[in-house]
Structure formats: structure tokens, C-alpha cells
mmCIF file of C-alpha atoms in Angstrom:
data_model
loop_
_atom_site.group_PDB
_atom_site.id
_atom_site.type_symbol
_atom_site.label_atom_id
_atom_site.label_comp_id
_atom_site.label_asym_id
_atom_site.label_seq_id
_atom_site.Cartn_x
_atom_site.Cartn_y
_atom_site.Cartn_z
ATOM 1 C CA UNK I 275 0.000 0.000 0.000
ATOM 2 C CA UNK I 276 2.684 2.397 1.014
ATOM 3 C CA UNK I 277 4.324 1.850 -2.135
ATOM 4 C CA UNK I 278 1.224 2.064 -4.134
ATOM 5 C CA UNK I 279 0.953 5.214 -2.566
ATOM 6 C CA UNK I 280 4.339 6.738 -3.086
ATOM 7 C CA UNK I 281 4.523 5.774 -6.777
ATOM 8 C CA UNK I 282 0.860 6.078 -7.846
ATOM 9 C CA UNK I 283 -0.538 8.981 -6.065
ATOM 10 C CA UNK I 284 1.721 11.352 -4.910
ATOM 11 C CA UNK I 285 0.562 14.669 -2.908
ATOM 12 C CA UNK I 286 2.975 17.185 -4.902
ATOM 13 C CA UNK I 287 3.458 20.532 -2.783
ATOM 14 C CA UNK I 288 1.167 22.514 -4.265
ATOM 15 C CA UNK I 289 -1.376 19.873 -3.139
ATOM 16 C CA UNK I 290 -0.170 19.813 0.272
ATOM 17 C CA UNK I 291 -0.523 23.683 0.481
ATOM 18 C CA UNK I 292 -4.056 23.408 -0.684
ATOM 19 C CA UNK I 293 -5.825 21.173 1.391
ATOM 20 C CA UNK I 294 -3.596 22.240 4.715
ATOM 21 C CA UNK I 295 -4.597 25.575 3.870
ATOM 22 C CA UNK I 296 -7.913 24.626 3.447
ATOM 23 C CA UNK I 297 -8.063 22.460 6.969
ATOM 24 C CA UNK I 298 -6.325 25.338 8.961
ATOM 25 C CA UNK I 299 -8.842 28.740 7.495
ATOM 26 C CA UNK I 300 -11.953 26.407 8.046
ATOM 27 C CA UNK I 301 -11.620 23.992 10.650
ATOM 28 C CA UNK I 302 -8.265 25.774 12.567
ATOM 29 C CA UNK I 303 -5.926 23.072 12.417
ATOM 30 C CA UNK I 304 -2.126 23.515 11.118
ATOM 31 C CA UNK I 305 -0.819 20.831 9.164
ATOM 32 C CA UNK I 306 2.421 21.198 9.000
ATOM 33 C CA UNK I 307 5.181 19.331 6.708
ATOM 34 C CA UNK I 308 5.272 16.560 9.712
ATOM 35 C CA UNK I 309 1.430 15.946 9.023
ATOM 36 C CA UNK I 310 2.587 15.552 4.848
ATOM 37 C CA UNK I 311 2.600 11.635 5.328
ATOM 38 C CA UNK I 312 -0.556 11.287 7.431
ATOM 39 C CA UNK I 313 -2.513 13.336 5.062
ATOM 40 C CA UNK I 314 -1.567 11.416 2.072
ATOM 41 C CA UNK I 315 -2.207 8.105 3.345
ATOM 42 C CA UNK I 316 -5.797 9.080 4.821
ATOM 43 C CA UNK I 317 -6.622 11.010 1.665
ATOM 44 C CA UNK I 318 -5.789 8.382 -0.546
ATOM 45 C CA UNK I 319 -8.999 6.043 -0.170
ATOM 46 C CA UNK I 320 -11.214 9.166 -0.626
ATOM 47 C CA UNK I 321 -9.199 9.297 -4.603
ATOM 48 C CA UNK I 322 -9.818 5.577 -4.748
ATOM 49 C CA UNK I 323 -13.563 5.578 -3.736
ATOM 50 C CA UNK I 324 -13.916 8.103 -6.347
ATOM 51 C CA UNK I 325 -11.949 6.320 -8.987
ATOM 52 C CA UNK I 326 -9.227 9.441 -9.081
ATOM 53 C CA UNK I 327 -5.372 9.205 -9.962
ATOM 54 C CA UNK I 328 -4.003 12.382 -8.752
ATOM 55 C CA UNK I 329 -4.456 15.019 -6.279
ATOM 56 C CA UNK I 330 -4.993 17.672 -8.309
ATOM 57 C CA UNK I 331 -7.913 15.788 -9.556
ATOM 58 C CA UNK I 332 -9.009 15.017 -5.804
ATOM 59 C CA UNK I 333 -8.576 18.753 -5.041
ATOM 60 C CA UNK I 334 -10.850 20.236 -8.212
ATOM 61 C CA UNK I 335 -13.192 17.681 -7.801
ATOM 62 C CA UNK I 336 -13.919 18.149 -3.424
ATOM 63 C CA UNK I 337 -13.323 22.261 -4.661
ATOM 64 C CA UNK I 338 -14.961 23.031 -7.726
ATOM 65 C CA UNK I 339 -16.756 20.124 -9.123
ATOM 66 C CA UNK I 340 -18.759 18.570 -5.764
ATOM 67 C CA UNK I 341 -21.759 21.286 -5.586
ATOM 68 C CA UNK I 342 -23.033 19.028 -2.793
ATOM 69 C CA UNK I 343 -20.453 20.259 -0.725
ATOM 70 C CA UNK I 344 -20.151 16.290 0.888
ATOM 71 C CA UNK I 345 -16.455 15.937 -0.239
ATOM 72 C CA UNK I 346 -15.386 18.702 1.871
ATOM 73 C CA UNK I 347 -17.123 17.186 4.908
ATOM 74 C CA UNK I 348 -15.277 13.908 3.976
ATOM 75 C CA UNK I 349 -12.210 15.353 3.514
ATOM 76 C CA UNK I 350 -12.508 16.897 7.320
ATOM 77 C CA UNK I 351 -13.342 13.325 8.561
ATOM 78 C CA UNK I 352 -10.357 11.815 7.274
ATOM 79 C CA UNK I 353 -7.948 14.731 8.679
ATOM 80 C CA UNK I 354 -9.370 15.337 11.978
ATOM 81 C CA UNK I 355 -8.147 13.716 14.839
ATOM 82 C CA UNK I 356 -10.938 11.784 17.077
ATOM 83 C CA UNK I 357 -9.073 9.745 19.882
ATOM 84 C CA UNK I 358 -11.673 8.978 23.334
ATOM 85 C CA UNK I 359 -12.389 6.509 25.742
ATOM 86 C CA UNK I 360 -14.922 6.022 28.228
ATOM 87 C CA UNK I 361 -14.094 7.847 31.520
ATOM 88 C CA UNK I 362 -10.819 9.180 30.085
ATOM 89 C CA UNK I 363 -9.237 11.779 32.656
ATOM 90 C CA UNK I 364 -11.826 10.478 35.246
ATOM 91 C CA UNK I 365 -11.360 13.166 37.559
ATOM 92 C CA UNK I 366 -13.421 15.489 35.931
ATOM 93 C CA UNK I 367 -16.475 12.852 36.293
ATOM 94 C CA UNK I 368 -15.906 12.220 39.410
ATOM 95 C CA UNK I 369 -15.988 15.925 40.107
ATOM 96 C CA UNK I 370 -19.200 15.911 38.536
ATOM 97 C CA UNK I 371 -20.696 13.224 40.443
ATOM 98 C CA UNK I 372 -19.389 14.983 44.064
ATOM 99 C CA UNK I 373 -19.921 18.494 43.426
ATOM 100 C CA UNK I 374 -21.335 19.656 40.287
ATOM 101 C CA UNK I 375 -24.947 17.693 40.694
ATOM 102 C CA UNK I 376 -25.156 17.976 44.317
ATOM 103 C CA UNK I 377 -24.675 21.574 43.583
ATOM 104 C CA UNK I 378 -27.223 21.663 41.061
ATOM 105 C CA UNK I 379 -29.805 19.392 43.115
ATOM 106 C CA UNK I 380 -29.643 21.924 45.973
ATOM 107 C CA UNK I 381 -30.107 24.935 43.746
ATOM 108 C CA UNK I 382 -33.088 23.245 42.098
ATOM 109 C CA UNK I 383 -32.213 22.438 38.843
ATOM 110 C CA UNK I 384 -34.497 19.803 37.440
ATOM 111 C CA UNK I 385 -33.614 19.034 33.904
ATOM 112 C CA UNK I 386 -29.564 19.380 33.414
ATOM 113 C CA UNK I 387 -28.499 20.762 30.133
ATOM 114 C CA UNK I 388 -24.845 19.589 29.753
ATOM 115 C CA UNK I 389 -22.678 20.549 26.235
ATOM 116 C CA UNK I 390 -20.476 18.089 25.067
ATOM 117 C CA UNK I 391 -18.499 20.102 22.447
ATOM 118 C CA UNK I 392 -15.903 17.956 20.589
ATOM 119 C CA UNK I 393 -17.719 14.587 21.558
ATOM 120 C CA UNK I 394 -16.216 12.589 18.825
ATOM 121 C CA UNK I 395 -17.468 8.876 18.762
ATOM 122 C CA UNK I 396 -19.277 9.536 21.727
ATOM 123 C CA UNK I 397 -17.490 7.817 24.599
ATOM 124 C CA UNK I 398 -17.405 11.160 26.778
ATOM 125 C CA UNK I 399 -21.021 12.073 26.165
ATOM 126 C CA UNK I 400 -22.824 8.065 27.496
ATOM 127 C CA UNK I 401 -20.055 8.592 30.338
ATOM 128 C CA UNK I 402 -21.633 11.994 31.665
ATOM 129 C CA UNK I 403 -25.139 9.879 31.157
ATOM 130 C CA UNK I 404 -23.978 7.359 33.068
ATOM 131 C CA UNK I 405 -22.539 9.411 35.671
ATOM 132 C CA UNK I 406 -26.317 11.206 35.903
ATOM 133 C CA UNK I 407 -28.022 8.405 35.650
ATOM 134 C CA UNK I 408 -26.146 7.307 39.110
ATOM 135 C CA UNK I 409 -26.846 9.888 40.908
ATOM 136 C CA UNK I 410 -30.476 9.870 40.056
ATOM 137 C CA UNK I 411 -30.297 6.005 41.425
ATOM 138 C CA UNK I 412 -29.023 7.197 44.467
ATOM 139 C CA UNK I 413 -30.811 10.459 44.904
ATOM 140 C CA UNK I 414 -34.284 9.729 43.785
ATOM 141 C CA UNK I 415 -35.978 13.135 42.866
ATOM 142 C CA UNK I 416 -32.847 14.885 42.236
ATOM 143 C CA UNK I 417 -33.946 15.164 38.738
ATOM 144 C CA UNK I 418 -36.761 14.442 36.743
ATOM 145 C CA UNK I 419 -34.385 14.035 33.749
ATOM 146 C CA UNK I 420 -31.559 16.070 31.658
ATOM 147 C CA UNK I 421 -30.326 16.786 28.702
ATOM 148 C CA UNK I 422 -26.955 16.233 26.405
ATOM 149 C CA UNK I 423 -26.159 18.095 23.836
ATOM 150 C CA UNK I 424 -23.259 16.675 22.034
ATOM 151 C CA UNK I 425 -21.392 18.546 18.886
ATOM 152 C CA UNK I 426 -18.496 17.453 16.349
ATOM 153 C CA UNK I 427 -16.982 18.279 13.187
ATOM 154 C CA UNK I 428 -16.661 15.097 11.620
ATOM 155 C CA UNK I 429 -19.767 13.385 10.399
ATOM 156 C CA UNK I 430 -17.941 9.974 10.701
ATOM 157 C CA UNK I 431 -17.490 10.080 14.573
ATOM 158 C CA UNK I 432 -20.978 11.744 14.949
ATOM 159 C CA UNK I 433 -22.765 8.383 13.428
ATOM 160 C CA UNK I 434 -20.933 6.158 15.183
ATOM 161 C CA UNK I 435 -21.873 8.383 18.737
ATOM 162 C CA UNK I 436 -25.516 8.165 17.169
ATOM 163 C CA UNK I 437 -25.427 4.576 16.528
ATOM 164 C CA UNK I 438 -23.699 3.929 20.238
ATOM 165 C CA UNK I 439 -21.961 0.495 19.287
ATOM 166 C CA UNK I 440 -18.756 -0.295 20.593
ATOM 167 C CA UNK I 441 -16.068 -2.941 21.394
ATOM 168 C CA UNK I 442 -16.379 -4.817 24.532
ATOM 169 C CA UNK I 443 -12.932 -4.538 25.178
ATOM 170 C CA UNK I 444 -13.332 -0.701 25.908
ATOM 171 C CA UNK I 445 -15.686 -0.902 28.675
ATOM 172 C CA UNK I 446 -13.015 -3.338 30.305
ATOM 173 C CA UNK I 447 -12.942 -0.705 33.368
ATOM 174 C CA UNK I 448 -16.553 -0.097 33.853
ATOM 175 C CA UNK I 449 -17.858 -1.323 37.090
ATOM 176 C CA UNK I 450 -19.441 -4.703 35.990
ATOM 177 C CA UNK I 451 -22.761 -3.599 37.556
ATOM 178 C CA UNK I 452 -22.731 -0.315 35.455
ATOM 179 C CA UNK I 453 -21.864 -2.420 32.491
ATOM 180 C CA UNK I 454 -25.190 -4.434 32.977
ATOM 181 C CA UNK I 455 -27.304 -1.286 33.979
ATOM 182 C CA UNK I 456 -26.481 0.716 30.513
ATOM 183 C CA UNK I 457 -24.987 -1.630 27.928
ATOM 184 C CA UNK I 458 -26.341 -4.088 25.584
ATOM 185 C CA UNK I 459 -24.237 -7.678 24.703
ATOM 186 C CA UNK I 460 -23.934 -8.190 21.005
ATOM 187 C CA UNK I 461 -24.984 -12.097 20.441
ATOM 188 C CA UNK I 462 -21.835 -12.293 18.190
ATOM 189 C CA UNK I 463 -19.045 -13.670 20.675
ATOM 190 C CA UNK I 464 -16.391 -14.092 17.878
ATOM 191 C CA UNK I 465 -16.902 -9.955 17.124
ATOM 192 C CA UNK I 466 -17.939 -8.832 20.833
ATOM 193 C CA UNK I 467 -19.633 -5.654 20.907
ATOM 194 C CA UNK I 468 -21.611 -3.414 22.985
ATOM 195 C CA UNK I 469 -24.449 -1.011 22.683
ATOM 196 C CA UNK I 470 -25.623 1.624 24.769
ATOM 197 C CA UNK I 471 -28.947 1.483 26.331
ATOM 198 C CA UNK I 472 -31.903 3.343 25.146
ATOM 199 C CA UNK I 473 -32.721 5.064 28.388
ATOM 200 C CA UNK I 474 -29.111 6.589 27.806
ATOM 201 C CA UNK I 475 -29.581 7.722 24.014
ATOM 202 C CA UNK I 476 -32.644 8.871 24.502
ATOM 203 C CA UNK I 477 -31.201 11.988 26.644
ATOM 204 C CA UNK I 478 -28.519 12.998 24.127
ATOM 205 C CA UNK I 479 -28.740 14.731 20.712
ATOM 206 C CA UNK I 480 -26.547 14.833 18.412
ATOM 207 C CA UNK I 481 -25.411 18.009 15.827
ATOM 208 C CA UNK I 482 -22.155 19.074 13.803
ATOM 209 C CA UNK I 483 -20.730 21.958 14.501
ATOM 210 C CA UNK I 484 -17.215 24.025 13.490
ATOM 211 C CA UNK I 485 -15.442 25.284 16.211
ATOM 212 C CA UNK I 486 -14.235 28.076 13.318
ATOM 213 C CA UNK I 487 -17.626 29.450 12.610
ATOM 214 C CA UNK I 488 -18.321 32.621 13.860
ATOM 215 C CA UNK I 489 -21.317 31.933 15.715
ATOM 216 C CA UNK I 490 -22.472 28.642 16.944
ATOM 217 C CA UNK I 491 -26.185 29.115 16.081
ATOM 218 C CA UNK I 492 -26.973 27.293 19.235
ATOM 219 C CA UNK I 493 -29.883 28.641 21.141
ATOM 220 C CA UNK I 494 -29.913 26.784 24.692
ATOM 221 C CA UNK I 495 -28.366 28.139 27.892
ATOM 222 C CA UNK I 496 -26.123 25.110 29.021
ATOM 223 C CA UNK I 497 -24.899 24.209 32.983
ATOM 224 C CA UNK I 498 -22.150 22.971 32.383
ATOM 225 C CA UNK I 499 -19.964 22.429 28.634
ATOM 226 C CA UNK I 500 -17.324 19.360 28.231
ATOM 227 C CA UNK I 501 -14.968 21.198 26.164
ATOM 228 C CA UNK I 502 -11.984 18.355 26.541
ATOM 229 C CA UNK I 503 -8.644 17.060 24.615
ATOM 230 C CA UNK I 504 -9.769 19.442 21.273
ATOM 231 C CA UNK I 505 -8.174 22.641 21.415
ATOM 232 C CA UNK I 506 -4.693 21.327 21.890
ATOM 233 C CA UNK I 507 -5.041 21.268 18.166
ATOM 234 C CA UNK I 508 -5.689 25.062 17.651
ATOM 235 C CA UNK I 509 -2.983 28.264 18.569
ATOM 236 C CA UNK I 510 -3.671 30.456 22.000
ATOM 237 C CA UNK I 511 -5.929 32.936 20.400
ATOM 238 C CA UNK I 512 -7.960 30.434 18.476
ATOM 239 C CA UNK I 513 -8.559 28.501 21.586
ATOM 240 C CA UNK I 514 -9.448 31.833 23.449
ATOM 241 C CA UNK I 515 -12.248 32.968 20.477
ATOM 242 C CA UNK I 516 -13.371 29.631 20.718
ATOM 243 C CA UNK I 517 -13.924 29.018 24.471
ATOM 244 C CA UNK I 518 -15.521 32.675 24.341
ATOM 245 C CA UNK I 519 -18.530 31.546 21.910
ATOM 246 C CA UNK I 520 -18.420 28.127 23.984
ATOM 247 C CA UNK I 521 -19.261 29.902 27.270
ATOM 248 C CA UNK I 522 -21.733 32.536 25.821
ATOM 249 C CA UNK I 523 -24.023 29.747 26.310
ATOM 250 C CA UNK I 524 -23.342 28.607 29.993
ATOM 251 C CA UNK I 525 -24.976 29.782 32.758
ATOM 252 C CA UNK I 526 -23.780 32.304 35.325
ATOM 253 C CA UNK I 527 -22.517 30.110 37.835
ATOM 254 C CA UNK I 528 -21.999 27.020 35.028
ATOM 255 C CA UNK I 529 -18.737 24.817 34.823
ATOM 256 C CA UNK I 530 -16.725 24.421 32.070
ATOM 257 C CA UNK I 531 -14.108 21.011 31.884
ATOM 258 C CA UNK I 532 -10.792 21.584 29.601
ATOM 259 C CA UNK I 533 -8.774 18.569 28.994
ATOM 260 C CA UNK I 534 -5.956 18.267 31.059
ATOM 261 C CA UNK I 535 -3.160 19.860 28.866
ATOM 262 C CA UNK I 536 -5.386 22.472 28.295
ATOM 263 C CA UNK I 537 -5.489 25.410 30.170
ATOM 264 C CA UNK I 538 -6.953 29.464 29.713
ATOM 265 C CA UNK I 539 -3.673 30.908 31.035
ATOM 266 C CA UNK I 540 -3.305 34.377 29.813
ATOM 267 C CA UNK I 541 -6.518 34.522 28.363
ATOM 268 C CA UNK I 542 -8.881 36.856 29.226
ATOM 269 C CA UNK I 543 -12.129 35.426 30.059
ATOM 270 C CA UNK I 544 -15.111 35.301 32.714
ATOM 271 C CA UNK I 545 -13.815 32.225 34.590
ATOM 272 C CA UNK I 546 -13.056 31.258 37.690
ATOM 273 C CA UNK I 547 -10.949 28.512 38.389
ATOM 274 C CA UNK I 548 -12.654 25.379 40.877
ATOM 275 C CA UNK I 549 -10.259 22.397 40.535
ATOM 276 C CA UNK I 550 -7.877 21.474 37.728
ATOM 277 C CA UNK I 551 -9.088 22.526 34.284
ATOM 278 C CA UNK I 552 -12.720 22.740 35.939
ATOM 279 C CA UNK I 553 -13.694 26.562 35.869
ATOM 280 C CA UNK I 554 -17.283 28.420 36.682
ATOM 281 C CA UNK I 555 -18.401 31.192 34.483
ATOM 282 C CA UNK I 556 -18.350 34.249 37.294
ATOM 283 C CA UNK I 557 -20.360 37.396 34.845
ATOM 284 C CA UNK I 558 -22.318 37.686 31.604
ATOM 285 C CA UNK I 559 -20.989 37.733 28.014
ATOM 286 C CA UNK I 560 -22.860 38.590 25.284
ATOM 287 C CA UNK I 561 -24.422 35.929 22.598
ATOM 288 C CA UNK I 562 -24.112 36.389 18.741
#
């Protein structure tokens, strides 16, 4: 394949600066001269599926020729990044579970609106369902339900989220009786896979959304946002413009949760730090 690739379709450097230009003005990602290899071996199904032999071809065709505007979506997919796991940096859930939901059981709050922006394949968003539906187990009429909204830029990751099947293997560390509670057994034992439940699903939707646009068109007022492990891919003031149209939609008094090698050091933004990478929104700022 490799060599197939070097010899038959070869991503000149005019090509390169096309598409990497196109990936960092619309979706804020560099891809630098490192990222040359990766983005020729990704791209190259996308020439195959559409029975291409060149780049240039690839390029007019996704640009110019595609009024549908799909290819460019495609093209995103295969060049964005999507790498989760249920309960990854479990802190933060734990966190939630301790003091974000006790705090907003004793304030009233009956239906939880929680943003999961970034939520790739949707590992992060059925673990913050989970982590509600445990506290609603063990304080009954906390809630009377909630809500997650969950966002991403790549179609791809979005249907599998949607869908909700994954390998057994990656609920390995899920308490077994949590496991039975919320996920389904595939009958296949020589693929195992799981599926989440439909009391789970039914409190999530799903929509895609570009961190880049200028306004998120996004009308609800949010508790709390799961912004985590994505802007590590974007420079300071790109992360800064986008946590600013993030938290235009979280409540005075709402928690935001970075990713751990994330951080809004030198920025200058309505936040208040609570624990590591946890903040609270402490005033107003205005909506688009």
C-alpha cells in the first residue's frame, strides 16, 4: 500500500498547500510538513472511492466540481483527529458526580443541560449519562431528567456516537454492575460488541458543529460544557475565540471542563478557576 501510494498517487506541494490551507482557514488546524505523510495516506482512499489518480484531480473535484459540498465534509473526517475513551481523565467525572450535581440538586435544577463540544465517537457524552443516571439512582428526585447536547466536526465520529456500538474490550474498566445497567451484549461472541442502552440515548442529541464558525447558532443556555482534549489542536488565540462563543451559552454560575493539557492561562475570560481545568463562568458575556 505504502508503495502504491508513493509511486501512484503522490501529494505534490502545491497539493499539500491546498488542502492544509484549506483544513487550517476552516476547521483551525495547522498541518504542517510533519502531518505531509498522514494526510496522504488518509486522503488516498477518498481518490480511490472516487476512482481518481491524482491530487490535483481530488482537489478540483472536493473544490470546484462537488456542488453538494459532501467531499469537503469527507475530507474533514479523514484529517481530523478523534481519539476517546470512556471515563478518560476520570477526575473530571468524578468531580461531577461529588460536586457539580449535588450543587445543582440543591439549587433546584431539574432538567440538566450539559454541552459536550468535541464529543467525537461519543465515549465522553454516554459517560456523563452514566454518571447522571447514578446519581439519580441514588438520589431519587434529584432530577426528573436532563439533557446532552453533544457537537463534532466530523460526520464519521458523529454516526458512530448516534449509533452507540462499541467494542467490549473498551468498557473493560466499567464497574461490571454499570456495564449491565447501561450496555447491551452483542450475540456475536467471535466480534464482541456493545451497545448503549436506550434510556441513555434517549437523553442525548446529536449536531455538527465548526469550532471556526463565527457563531455557533446554538440557542440553549447550558450548565455545564465538556470542552476536553480538542483545542490542543488550535494556537492560543484560536482557543481563546473559541472558548468565548463556547461559554456565551453557559450559565452564570456554570462549569466548564478543559482537557488536562489544556489550560486558559493568559486569556482573558469570565472564569473562575474550581479544581484542575474545571472553571465556573463568574459574569455575563454577550451571545451572537
Amino acid at each position: 500500500m505504502t508503495d502504491f501510494i508513493s509511486r501512484s498517487i503522490e501529494l505534490t506541494d502545491k497539493d499539500f498547500k491546498t488542502i492544509s490551507s484549506y483544513i487550517e482557514t476552516t476547521v483551525g488546524i495547522r498541518m504542517p510538513e510533519a502531518k505531509r505523510v498522514m494526510m496522504q495516506s488518509r486522503l488516498v482512499g477518498r481518490l480511490k472511492a472516487l476512482g481518481l489518480t491524482s491530487f490535483s484531480d481530488y482537489i478540483d473535484y472536493a473544490f470546484n466540481k462537488d456542488i453538494s459540498g459532501n467531499e469537503k465534509i469527507l475530507l474533514t473526517d479523514a484529517l481530523t483527529t478523534n481519539k476517546t475513551e470512556f471515563f478518560r481523565e476520570n477526575d473530571h467525572f468524578q468531580f461531577l458526580a461529588n460536586a457539580v450535581l449535588p450543587e445543582f440538586a440543591e439549587r433546584g435544577v431539574k432538567i440538566p443541560n450539559i454541552w459536550s463540544a468535541g464529543c467525537s465517537s461519543g465515549e465522553e457524552v454516554y459517560t456523563i449519562s452514566i454518571v447522571l443516571r447514578e446519581f439519580m439512582r441514588r438520589y431519587r428526585g434529584a432530577f426528573n431528567s436532563y439533557h446532552i447536547f453533544a457537537t463534532d466536526i466530523s460526520t464519521k465520529v458523529l454516526d458512530k456516537a448516534v449509533n452507540a456500538v462499541y467494542d467490549e474490550a473498551s468498557t473493560e474498566d466499567i464497574p461490571f454492575e454499570q456495564k449491565k445497567r447501561y450496555f447491551l451484549k452483542s450475540t456475536d461472541r467471535t466480534n464482541p460488541k456493545v451497545r448503549i442502552k436506550q434510556e441513555l440515548r434517549s437523553c442525548v442529541s446529536f449536531r455538527r458543529l465548526n469550532f471556526m464558525d463565527s457563531s455557533y447558532n446554538v440557542k440553549e443556555t447550558f450548565n455545564a460544557i465538556f470542552c476536553r482534549n480538542v483545542l490542543i489542536y488550535f494556537d492560543k488565540p484560536t482557543q481563546e475565540a473559541i472558548i468565548s462563543k463556547l461559554i456565551r451559552n453557559l450559565e452564570i454560575g456554570g462549569f466548564l471542563f478543559l482537557g488536562h493539557s489544556e489550560t486558559i492561562l493568559s486569556m482573558t475570560l469570565p472564569l473562575q478557576t474550581v479544581a484542575p481545568t474545571v472553571y465556573r463562568k463568574t459574569e455575563s458575556i454577550q451571545k451572537l
